[in-house]
Amino acid sequence: MKSHVRLIVAILCVAVLSVFLVGWSVTWLARGSYLTAVIMLGAGIMCSTATFQVGYALSGAARPRTEYGAAGTVIRPAKWLDPVSIVGFICGVLAAGLYLVFAPQGMVDYVPRGTLRVGVISLCVFILTFGIPVLYRMFQHGDSHLRLHPDGFEIWNGHWGIFKRGEWDEIQQILDRPARGRSIGREMIVFKLPKSSAMLVTDTITDNSDALREWVRFYWHHPECRGELVDGRALQRLHDERFATE
């Protein structure tokens, strides 16, 4: 179990920022500055959805949706989670785009100065370059998921824009944090592959990420059991937390 102190502090700061931005949008609206109000509201909603998502993960309330069939066993988060993220990304992208288009023309009444101005512009550029591809992939791949099948795996981490398919033989390690760099303080499964790694954040999928990680590791280590992935036995194994061969 990871220590979440830093993550809690960070998300509290984002929560305060989201309340401030939404409140500020009301102030701009009352002043008749409608464009500025829309930008502030969009930024506030984006921060609010990020706060909600992480708060949901930390609450331990996450329960997976599961299915199985000829295409393998699929583990997904709650059905409403990705739509909430999509709303947040759309609001953030719209707010950033409106600011970058109209601020240079003097049509945005909020005018940051000096270093803050550079920071706001850089943040808007980042939101656009990260958010637009993520939104495209969210509509392309649907809900975030982990799919295991007898021939390999598929992960789609919608909130982070990570999609990867691979075969079992490609996996070098199954880790609980990135092989390089600092941990982000979230529960995850990291597939270490020959030329890259693929990360699936799991604390919004299940409240027992350790079991899910061991479940993946079990089928990586035991190819003779992978036939279970096309029927209900794999899900039963996960439910029972049986990660040793009988």
PDB file of C-alpha atoms in Angstrom:
ATOM      1  CA  MET A   1       0.000   0.000   0.000  1.00  0.00           C
ATOM      2  CA  LYS A   2       1.439   3.330  -1.032  1.00  0.00           C
ATOM      3  CA  SER A   3       1.590   6.412   1.180  1.00  0.00           C
ATOM      4  CA  HIS A   4      -0.882   8.928  -0.185  1.00  0.00           C
ATOM      5  CA  VAL A   5       0.104  11.960   1.910  1.00  0.00           C
ATOM      6  CA  ARG A   6       1.649  13.937  -0.947  1.00  0.00           C
ATOM      7  CA  LEU A   7      -1.167  12.999  -3.292  1.00  0.00           C
ATOM      8  CA  ILE A   8      -3.793  14.078  -0.760  1.00  0.00           C
ATOM      9  CA  VAL A   9      -2.052  17.426  -0.245  1.00  0.00           C
ATOM     10  CA  ALA A  10      -1.798  17.950  -4.007  1.00  0.00           C
ATOM     11  CA  ILE A  11      -5.421  17.082  -4.671  1.00  0.00           C
ATOM     12  CA  LEU A  12      -6.608  19.346  -1.839  1.00  0.00           C
ATOM     13  CA  CYS A  13      -4.726  22.194  -3.510  1.00  0.00           C
ATOM     14  CA  VAL A  14      -6.399  21.376  -6.835  1.00  0.00           C
ATOM     15  CA  ALA A  15      -9.789  21.207  -5.104  1.00  0.00           C
ATOM     16  CA  VAL A  16      -9.282  24.664  -3.604  1.00  0.00           C
ATOM     17  CA  LEU A  17      -8.189  25.949  -7.018  1.00  0.00           C
ATOM     18  CA  SER A  18     -11.300  24.499  -8.671  1.00  0.00           C
ATOM     19  CA  VAL A  19     -13.595  26.215  -6.148  1.00  0.00           C
ATOM     20  CA  PHE A  20     -11.708  29.475  -6.647  1.00  0.00           C
ATOM     21  CA  LEU A  21     -11.963  29.276 -10.444  1.00  0.00           C
ATOM     22  CA  VAL A  22     -15.686  28.487 -10.426  1.00  0.00           C
ATOM     23  CA  GLY A  23     -16.308  31.310  -7.966  1.00  0.00           C
ATOM     24  CA  TRP A  24     -14.171  33.646 -10.048  1.00  0.00           C
ATOM     25  CA  SER A  25     -16.176  32.746 -13.147  1.00  0.00           C
ATOM     26  CA  VAL A  26     -19.318  33.942 -11.341  1.00  0.00           C
ATOM     27  CA  THR A  27     -17.561  37.238 -10.561  1.00  0.00           C
ATOM     28  CA  TRP A  28     -16.586  37.752 -14.213  1.00  0.00           C
ATOM     29  CA  LEU A  29     -20.105  36.849 -15.299  1.00  0.00           C
ATOM     30  CA  ALA A  30     -21.554  39.463 -12.941  1.00  0.00           C
ATOM     31  CA  ARG A  31     -19.205  42.024 -14.498  1.00  0.00           C
ATOM     32  CA  GLY A  32     -20.481  41.173 -17.960  1.00  0.00           C
ATOM     33  CA  SER A  33     -17.193  39.578 -19.040  1.00  0.00           C
ATOM     34  CA  TYR A  34     -18.773  36.479 -20.553  1.00  0.00           C
ATOM     35  CA  LEU A  35     -15.761  35.096 -22.422  1.00  0.00           C
ATOM     36  CA  THR A  36     -13.535  35.330 -19.355  1.00  0.00           C
ATOM     37  CA  ALA A  37     -16.276  33.702 -17.265  1.00  0.00           C
ATOM     38  CA  VAL A  38     -16.510  30.769 -19.695  1.00  0.00           C
ATOM     39  CA  ILE A  39     -12.723  30.279 -19.633  1.00  0.00           C
ATOM     40  CA  MET A  40     -12.600  30.320 -15.829  1.00  0.00           C
ATOM     41  CA  LEU A  41     -15.567  27.956 -15.584  1.00  0.00           C
ATOM     42  CA  GLY A  42     -13.974  25.507 -18.028  1.00  0.00           C
ATOM     43  CA  ALA A  43     -10.719  25.527 -16.059  1.00  0.00           C
ATOM     44  CA  GLY A  44     -12.645  25.059 -12.815  1.00  0.00           C
ATOM     45  CA  ILE A  45     -14.590  22.077 -14.152  1.00  0.00           C
ATOM     46  CA  MET A  46     -11.376  20.461 -15.413  1.00  0.00           C
ATOM     47  CA  CYS A  47      -9.805  20.800 -11.951  1.00  0.00           C
ATOM     48  CA  SER A  48     -13.003  19.540 -10.297  1.00  0.00           C
ATOM     49  CA  THR A  49     -13.128  16.354 -12.369  1.00  0.00           C
ATOM     50  CA  ALA A  50      -9.452  15.650 -11.625  1.00  0.00           C
ATOM     51  CA  THR A  51     -10.151  16.134  -7.917  1.00  0.00           C
ATOM     52  CA  PHE A  52     -13.187  13.865  -8.069  1.00  0.00           C
ATOM     53  CA  GLN A  53     -11.337  11.099  -9.901  1.00  0.00           C
ATOM     54  CA  VAL A  54      -8.418  11.000  -7.460  1.00  0.00           C
ATOM     55  CA  GLY A  55     -10.746  11.340  -4.476  1.00  0.00           C
ATOM     56  CA  TYR A  56     -12.720   8.352  -5.756  1.00  0.00           C
ATOM     57  CA  ALA A  57      -9.506   6.338  -6.063  1.00  0.00           C
ATOM     58  CA  LEU A  58      -8.359   7.236  -2.546  1.00  0.00           C
ATOM     59  CA  SER A  59     -11.772   6.432  -1.050  1.00  0.00           C
ATOM     60  CA  GLY A  60     -11.387   2.719  -1.765  1.00  0.00           C
ATOM     61  CA  ALA A  61     -14.852   2.644  -3.316  1.00  0.00           C
ATOM     62  CA  ALA A  62     -13.732   1.459  -6.764  1.00  0.00           C
ATOM     63  CA  ARG A  63     -15.307  -1.800  -7.926  1.00  0.00           C
ATOM     64  CA  PRO A  64     -14.494  -3.352 -11.308  1.00  0.00           C
ATOM     65  CA  ARG A  65     -16.894  -4.216 -14.100  1.00  0.00           C
ATOM     66  CA  THR A  66     -15.976  -7.556 -15.606  1.00  0.00           C
ATOM     67  CA  GLU A  67     -16.791  -9.620 -18.661  1.00  0.00           C
ATOM     68  CA  TYR A  68     -15.374 -12.639 -20.417  1.00  0.00           C
ATOM     69  CA  GLY A  69     -15.704 -14.425 -23.729  1.00  0.00           C
ATOM     70  CA  ALA A  70     -13.757 -15.630 -26.736  1.00  0.00           C
ATOM     71  CA  ALA A  71     -11.804 -12.335 -26.788  1.00  0.00           C
ATOM     72  CA  GLY A  72     -10.603 -12.847 -23.215  1.00  0.00           C
ATOM     73  CA  THR A  73     -11.384 -11.440 -19.783  1.00  0.00           C
ATOM     74  CA  VAL A  74     -11.897  -7.682 -19.455  1.00  0.00           C
ATOM     75  CA  ILE A  75     -11.664  -5.570 -16.303  1.00  0.00           C
ATOM     76  CA  ARG A  76     -13.133  -2.040 -16.481  1.00  0.00           C
ATOM     77  CA  PRO A  77     -13.799   0.823 -14.051  1.00  0.00           C
ATOM     78  CA  ALA A  78     -17.269   2.075 -13.137  1.00  0.00           C
ATOM     79  CA  LYS A  79     -19.269   3.025 -16.227  1.00  0.00           C
ATOM     80  CA  TRP A  80     -19.563   6.716 -15.296  1.00  0.00           C
ATOM     81  CA  LEU A  81     -15.853   7.303 -14.618  1.00  0.00           C
ATOM     82  CA  ASP A  82     -14.558   7.862 -18.155  1.00  0.00           C
ATOM     83  CA  PRO A  83     -17.479  10.156 -19.124  1.00  0.00           C
ATOM     84  CA  VAL A  84     -16.599  12.364 -16.143  1.00  0.00           C
ATOM     85  CA  SER A  85     -13.006  12.511 -17.374  1.00  0.00           C
ATOM     86  CA  ILE A  86     -14.170  13.310 -20.907  1.00  0.00           C
ATOM     87  CA  VAL A  87     -16.206  16.254 -19.606  1.00  0.00           C
ATOM     88  CA  GLY A  88     -13.162  17.514 -17.728  1.00  0.00           C
ATOM     89  CA  PHE A  89     -10.870  17.208 -20.751  1.00  0.00           C
ATOM     90  CA  ILE A  90     -13.389  18.903 -23.058  1.00  0.00           C
ATOM     91  CA  CYS A  91     -13.807  21.825 -20.653  1.00  0.00           C
ATOM     92  CA  GLY A  92     -10.055  22.147 -20.208  1.00  0.00           C
ATOM     93  CA  VAL A  93      -9.344  22.025 -23.941  1.00  0.00           C
ATOM     94  CA  LEU A  94     -12.060  24.587 -24.696  1.00  0.00           C
ATOM     95  CA  ALA A  95     -10.828  26.926 -21.951  1.00  0.00           C
ATOM     96  CA  ALA A  96      -7.217  26.658 -23.118  1.00  0.00           C
ATOM     97  CA  GLY A  97      -8.147  27.115 -26.775  1.00  0.00           C
ATOM     98  CA  LEU A  98     -10.341  30.147 -26.087  1.00  0.00           C
ATOM     99  CA  TYR A  99      -7.618  31.781 -24.029  1.00  0.00           C
ATOM    100  CA  LEU A 100      -4.893  31.229 -26.633  1.00  0.00           C
ATOM    101  CA  VAL A 101      -7.109  32.532 -29.453  1.00  0.00           C
ATOM    102  CA  PHE A 102      -8.702  35.544 -27.790  1.00  0.00           C
ATOM    103  CA  ALA A 103      -6.217  36.718 -25.145  1.00  0.00           C
ATOM    104  CA  PRO A 104      -3.743  38.093 -27.739  1.00  0.00           C
ATOM    105  CA  GLN A 105      -6.615  40.148 -29.191  1.00  0.00           C
ATOM    106  CA  GLY A 106      -7.344  41.739 -25.811  1.00  0.00           C
ATOM    107  CA  MET A 107     -10.749  40.049 -25.548  1.00  0.00           C
ATOM    108  CA  VAL A 108     -10.004  38.236 -22.264  1.00  0.00           C
ATOM    109  CA  ASP A 109     -10.294  40.543 -19.272  1.00  0.00           C
ATOM    110  CA  TYR A 110      -8.006  38.493 -17.045  1.00  0.00           C
ATOM    111  CA  VAL A 111      -4.467  39.577 -17.985  1.00  0.00           C
ATOM    112  CA  PRO A 112      -1.639  37.810 -16.101  1.00  0.00           C
ATOM    113  CA  ARG A 113       1.699  39.603 -15.924  1.00  0.00           C
ATOM    114  CA  GLY A 114       5.346  38.596 -16.141  1.00  0.00           C
ATOM    115  CA  THR A 115       6.236  35.022 -15.277  1.00  0.00           C
ATOM    116  CA  LEU A 116       2.598  34.141 -14.571  1.00  0.00           C
ATOM    117  CA  ARG A 117       1.664  35.111 -18.118  1.00  0.00           C
ATOM    118  CA  VAL A 118       4.288  32.751 -19.540  1.00  0.00           C
ATOM    119  CA  GLY A 119       3.096  30.028 -17.166  1.00  0.00           C
ATOM    120  CA  VAL A 120      -0.559  30.403 -18.182  1.00  0.00           C
ATOM    121  CA  ILE A 121       0.308  30.275 -21.883  1.00  0.00           C
ATOM    122  CA  SER A 122       2.557  27.233 -21.386  1.00  0.00           C
ATOM    123  CA  LEU A 123      -0.158  25.471 -19.397  1.00  0.00           C
ATOM    124  CA  CYS A 124      -2.747  26.157 -22.102  1.00  0.00           C
ATOM    125  CA  VAL A 125      -0.424  24.784 -24.789  1.00  0.00           C
ATOM    126  CA  PHE A 126       0.197  21.663 -22.690  1.00  0.00           C
ATOM    127  CA  ILE A 127      -3.539  21.106 -22.106  1.00  0.00           C
ATOM    128  CA  LEU A 128      -4.201  21.310 -25.847  1.00  0.00           C
ATOM    129  CA  THR A 129      -1.306  19.072 -26.910  1.00  0.00           C
ATOM    130  CA  PHE A 130      -2.139  16.460 -24.261  1.00  0.00           C
ATOM    131  CA  GLY A 131      -5.922  16.794 -24.078  1.00  0.00           C
ATOM    132  CA  ILE A 132      -6.863  16.653 -27.764  1.00  0.00           C
ATOM    133  CA  PRO A 133      -5.077  13.323 -28.473  1.00  0.00           C
ATOM    134  CA  VAL A 134      -6.466  11.843 -25.241  1.00  0.00           C
ATOM    135  CA  LEU A 135     -10.021  12.839 -26.175  1.00  0.00           C
ATOM    136  CA  TYR A 136      -9.585  11.340 -29.646  1.00  0.00           C
ATOM    137  CA  ARG A 137      -8.363   8.063 -28.162  1.00  0.00           C
ATOM    138  CA  MET A 138     -11.133   8.013 -25.569  1.00  0.00           C
ATOM    139  CA  PHE A 139     -13.743   8.133 -28.317  1.00  0.00           C
ATOM    140  CA  GLN A 140     -11.736   5.626 -30.375  1.00  0.00           C
ATOM    141  CA  HIS A 141     -11.117   2.984 -27.680  1.00  0.00           C
ATOM    142  CA  GLY A 142     -14.072   3.507 -25.336  1.00  0.00           C
ATOM    143  CA  ASP A 143     -13.827   2.815 -21.615  1.00  0.00           C
ATOM    144  CA  SER A 144     -10.488   2.270 -19.922  1.00  0.00           C
ATOM    145  CA  HIS A 145      -9.794  -1.427 -19.511  1.00  0.00           C
ATOM    146  CA  LEU A 146      -7.421  -4.306 -18.970  1.00  0.00           C
ATOM    147  CA  ARG A 147      -7.950  -7.265 -21.297  1.00  0.00           C
ATOM    148  CA  LEU A 148      -6.126 -10.563 -20.867  1.00  0.00           C
ATOM    149  CA  HIS A 149      -6.499 -13.373 -23.391  1.00  0.00           C
ATOM    150  CA  PRO A 150      -4.571 -16.582 -24.096  1.00  0.00           C
ATOM    151  CA  ASP A 151      -2.292 -14.851 -26.617  1.00  0.00           C
ATOM    152  CA  GLY A 152      -1.537 -11.634 -24.753  1.00  0.00           C
ATOM    153  CA  PHE A 153      -2.847  -8.453 -23.189  1.00  0.00           C
ATOM    154  CA  GLU A 154      -4.397  -5.092 -24.010  1.00  0.00           C
ATOM    155  CA  ILE A 155      -4.495  -2.013 -21.811  1.00  0.00           C
ATOM    156  CA  TRP A 156      -6.260   1.273 -22.419  1.00  0.00           C
ATOM    157  CA  ASN A 157      -5.592   3.855 -19.724  1.00  0.00           C
ATOM    158  CA  GLY A 158      -7.978   6.571 -20.882  1.00  0.00           C
ATOM    159  CA  HIS A 159      -7.130   9.253 -18.322  1.00  0.00           C
ATOM    160  CA  TRP A 160      -3.448   9.049 -19.253  1.00  0.00           C
ATOM    161  CA  GLY A 161      -3.836   8.360 -22.968  1.00  0.00           C
ATOM    162  CA  ILE A 162      -1.933   5.058 -22.820  1.00  0.00           C
ATOM    163  CA  PHE A 163      -2.924   2.231 -25.178  1.00  0.00           C
ATOM    164  CA  LYS A 164      -0.873  -0.930 -25.650  1.00  0.00           C
ATOM    165  CA  ARG A 165      -1.369  -4.409 -27.047  1.00  0.00           C
ATOM    166  CA  GLY A 166       1.224  -7.129 -26.700  1.00  0.00           C
ATOM    167  CA  GLU A 167       1.966 -10.828 -26.396  1.00  0.00           C
ATOM    168  CA  TRP A 168       2.816 -12.611 -23.180  1.00  0.00           C
ATOM    169  CA  ASP A 169       6.362 -13.351 -24.356  1.00  0.00           C
ATOM    170  CA  GLU A 170       7.062  -9.622 -24.680  1.00  0.00           C
ATOM    171  CA  ILE A 171       6.610  -9.003 -20.965  1.00  0.00           C
ATOM    172  CA  GLN A 172       9.851  -8.772 -19.002  1.00  0.00           C
ATOM    173  CA  GLN A 173       8.426  -7.714 -15.642  1.00  0.00           C
ATOM    174  CA  ILE A 174       5.139  -6.841 -13.952  1.00  0.00           C
ATOM    175  CA  LEU A 175       5.770  -3.926 -11.573  1.00  0.00           C
ATOM    176  CA  ASP A 176       3.797  -1.723  -9.185  1.00  0.00           C
ATOM    177  CA  ARG A 177       5.566   1.486 -10.225  1.00  0.00           C
ATOM    178  CA  PRO A 178       7.478   2.847 -13.228  1.00  0.00           C
ATOM    179  CA  ALA A 179      10.896   1.273 -13.701  1.00  0.00           C
ATOM    180  CA  ARG A 180      12.350   4.756 -14.112  1.00  0.00           C
ATOM    181  CA  GLY A 181      11.380   8.082 -12.625  1.00  0.00           C
ATOM    182  CA  ARG A 182       9.396   8.890  -9.514  1.00  0.00           C
ATOM    183  CA  SER A 183       6.140   7.252  -8.520  1.00  0.00           C
ATOM    184  CA  ILE A 184       3.000   9.355  -9.015  1.00  0.00           C
ATOM    185  CA  GLY A 185       1.519   8.009  -5.779  1.00  0.00           C
ATOM    186  CA  ARG A 186      -1.174   5.954  -7.515  1.00  0.00           C
ATOM    187  CA  GLU A 187      -1.786   2.208  -7.564  1.00  0.00           C
ATOM    188  CA  MET A 188      -0.841   0.762 -10.938  1.00  0.00           C
ATOM    189  CA  ILE A 189       0.309  -2.178 -13.014  1.00  0.00           C
ATOM    190  CA  VAL A 190       3.377  -1.528 -15.153  1.00  0.00           C
ATOM    191  CA  PHE A 191       4.168  -3.899 -18.015  1.00  0.00           C
ATOM    192  CA  LYS A 192       7.923  -3.698 -18.639  1.00  0.00           C
ATOM    193  CA  LEU A 193       8.488  -4.509 -22.309  1.00  0.00           C
ATOM    194  CA  PRO A 194      11.691  -4.800 -24.386  1.00  0.00           C
ATOM    195  CA  LYS A 195      11.641  -1.232 -25.733  1.00  0.00           C
ATOM    196  CA  SER A 196       9.148   0.529 -23.481  1.00  0.00           C
ATOM    197  CA  SER A 197       6.757   0.205 -20.570  1.00  0.00           C
ATOM    198  CA  ALA A 198       2.966   0.427 -20.444  1.00  0.00           C
ATOM    199  CA  MET A 199       1.185   1.702 -17.345  1.00  0.00           C
ATOM    200  CA  LEU A 200      -2.366   1.041 -16.191  1.00  0.00           C
ATOM    201  CA  VAL A 201      -3.530   3.086 -13.184  1.00  0.00           C
ATOM    202  CA  THR A 202      -5.723   0.652 -11.268  1.00  0.00           C
ATOM    203  CA  ASP A 203      -7.009   2.473  -8.173  1.00  0.00           C
ATOM    204  CA  THR A 204     -10.002   3.804 -10.115  1.00  0.00           C
ATOM    205  CA  ILE A 205     -10.775   0.264 -11.320  1.00  0.00           C
ATOM    206  CA  THR A 206     -10.553  -1.727  -8.096  1.00  0.00           C
ATOM    207  CA  ASP A 207      -9.942  -1.237  -4.397  1.00  0.00           C
ATOM    208  CA  ASN A 208      -7.558  -4.223  -4.455  1.00  0.00           C
ATOM    209  CA  SER A 209      -4.833  -3.333  -6.930  1.00  0.00           C
ATOM    210  CA  ASP A 210      -2.404  -5.800  -5.350  1.00  0.00           C
ATOM    211  CA  ALA A 211      -4.705  -8.713  -6.177  1.00  0.00           C
ATOM    212  CA  LEU A 212      -5.240  -7.489  -9.735  1.00  0.00           C
ATOM    213  CA  ARG A 213      -1.483  -7.167 -10.239  1.00  0.00           C
ATOM    214  CA  GLU A 214      -0.848 -10.674  -8.886  1.00  0.00           C
ATOM    215  CA  TRP A 215      -3.624 -11.988 -11.133  1.00  0.00           C
ATOM    216  CA  VAL A 216      -1.869 -10.578 -14.202  1.00  0.00           C
ATOM    217  CA  ARG A 217       1.459 -11.924 -12.965  1.00  0.00           C
ATOM    218  CA  PHE A 218      -0.099 -15.368 -12.465  1.00  0.00           C
ATOM    219  CA  TYR A 219      -1.175 -15.697 -16.098  1.00  0.00           C
ATOM    220  CA  TRP A 220       2.173 -14.352 -17.263  1.00  0.00           C
ATOM    221  CA  HIS A 221       3.964 -17.062 -15.285  1.00  0.00           C
ATOM    222  CA  HIS A 222       1.493 -19.892 -16.012  1.00  0.00           C
ATOM    223  CA  PRO A 223       0.712 -20.235 -19.729  1.00  0.00           C
ATOM    224  CA  GLU A 224      -0.937 -23.594 -19.057  1.00  0.00           C
ATOM    225  CA  CYS A 225      -3.744 -21.743 -17.224  1.00  0.00           C
ATOM    226  CA  ARG A 226      -4.468 -19.093 -19.847  1.00  0.00           C
ATOM    227  CA  GLY A 227      -7.402 -21.047 -21.196  1.00  0.00           C
ATOM    228  CA  GLU A 228      -9.254 -19.812 -18.096  1.00  0.00           C
ATOM    229  CA  LEU A 229      -9.271 -16.322 -19.615  1.00  0.00           C
ATOM    230  CA  VAL A 230     -12.020 -17.198 -22.097  1.00  0.00           C
ATOM    231  CA  ASP A 231     -14.436 -18.477 -19.456  1.00  0.00           C
ATOM    232  CA  GLY A 232     -15.457 -17.529 -15.937  1.00  0.00           C
ATOM    233  CA  ARG A 233     -12.606 -19.327 -14.193  1.00  0.00           C
ATOM    234  CA  ALA A 234     -10.209 -16.378 -14.493  1.00  0.00           C
ATOM    235  CA  LEU A 235     -12.640 -14.037 -12.746  1.00  0.00           C
ATOM    236  CA  GLN A 236     -13.284 -16.647 -10.073  1.00  0.00           C
ATOM    237  CA  ARG A 237      -9.540 -16.948  -9.516  1.00  0.00           C
ATOM    238  CA  LEU A 238      -9.302 -13.178  -9.092  1.00  0.00           C
ATOM    239  CA  HIS A 239     -12.262 -13.162  -6.705  1.00  0.00           C
ATOM    240  CA  ASP A 240     -10.721 -15.970  -4.614  1.00  0.00           C
ATOM    241  CA  GLU A 241      -7.201 -14.491  -4.894  1.00  0.00           C
ATOM    242  CA  ARG A 242      -5.783 -17.879  -5.832  1.00  0.00           C
ATOM    243  CA  PHE A 243      -2.466 -17.072  -7.453  1.00  0.00           C
ATOM    244  CA  ALA A 244      -0.732 -20.418  -7.113  1.00  0.00           C
ATOM    245  CA  THR A 245      -1.254 -23.545  -9.182  1.00  0.00           C
ATOM    246  CA  GLU A 246      -3.148 -26.345  -7.504  1.00  0.00           C
TER     247      GLU A 246
END
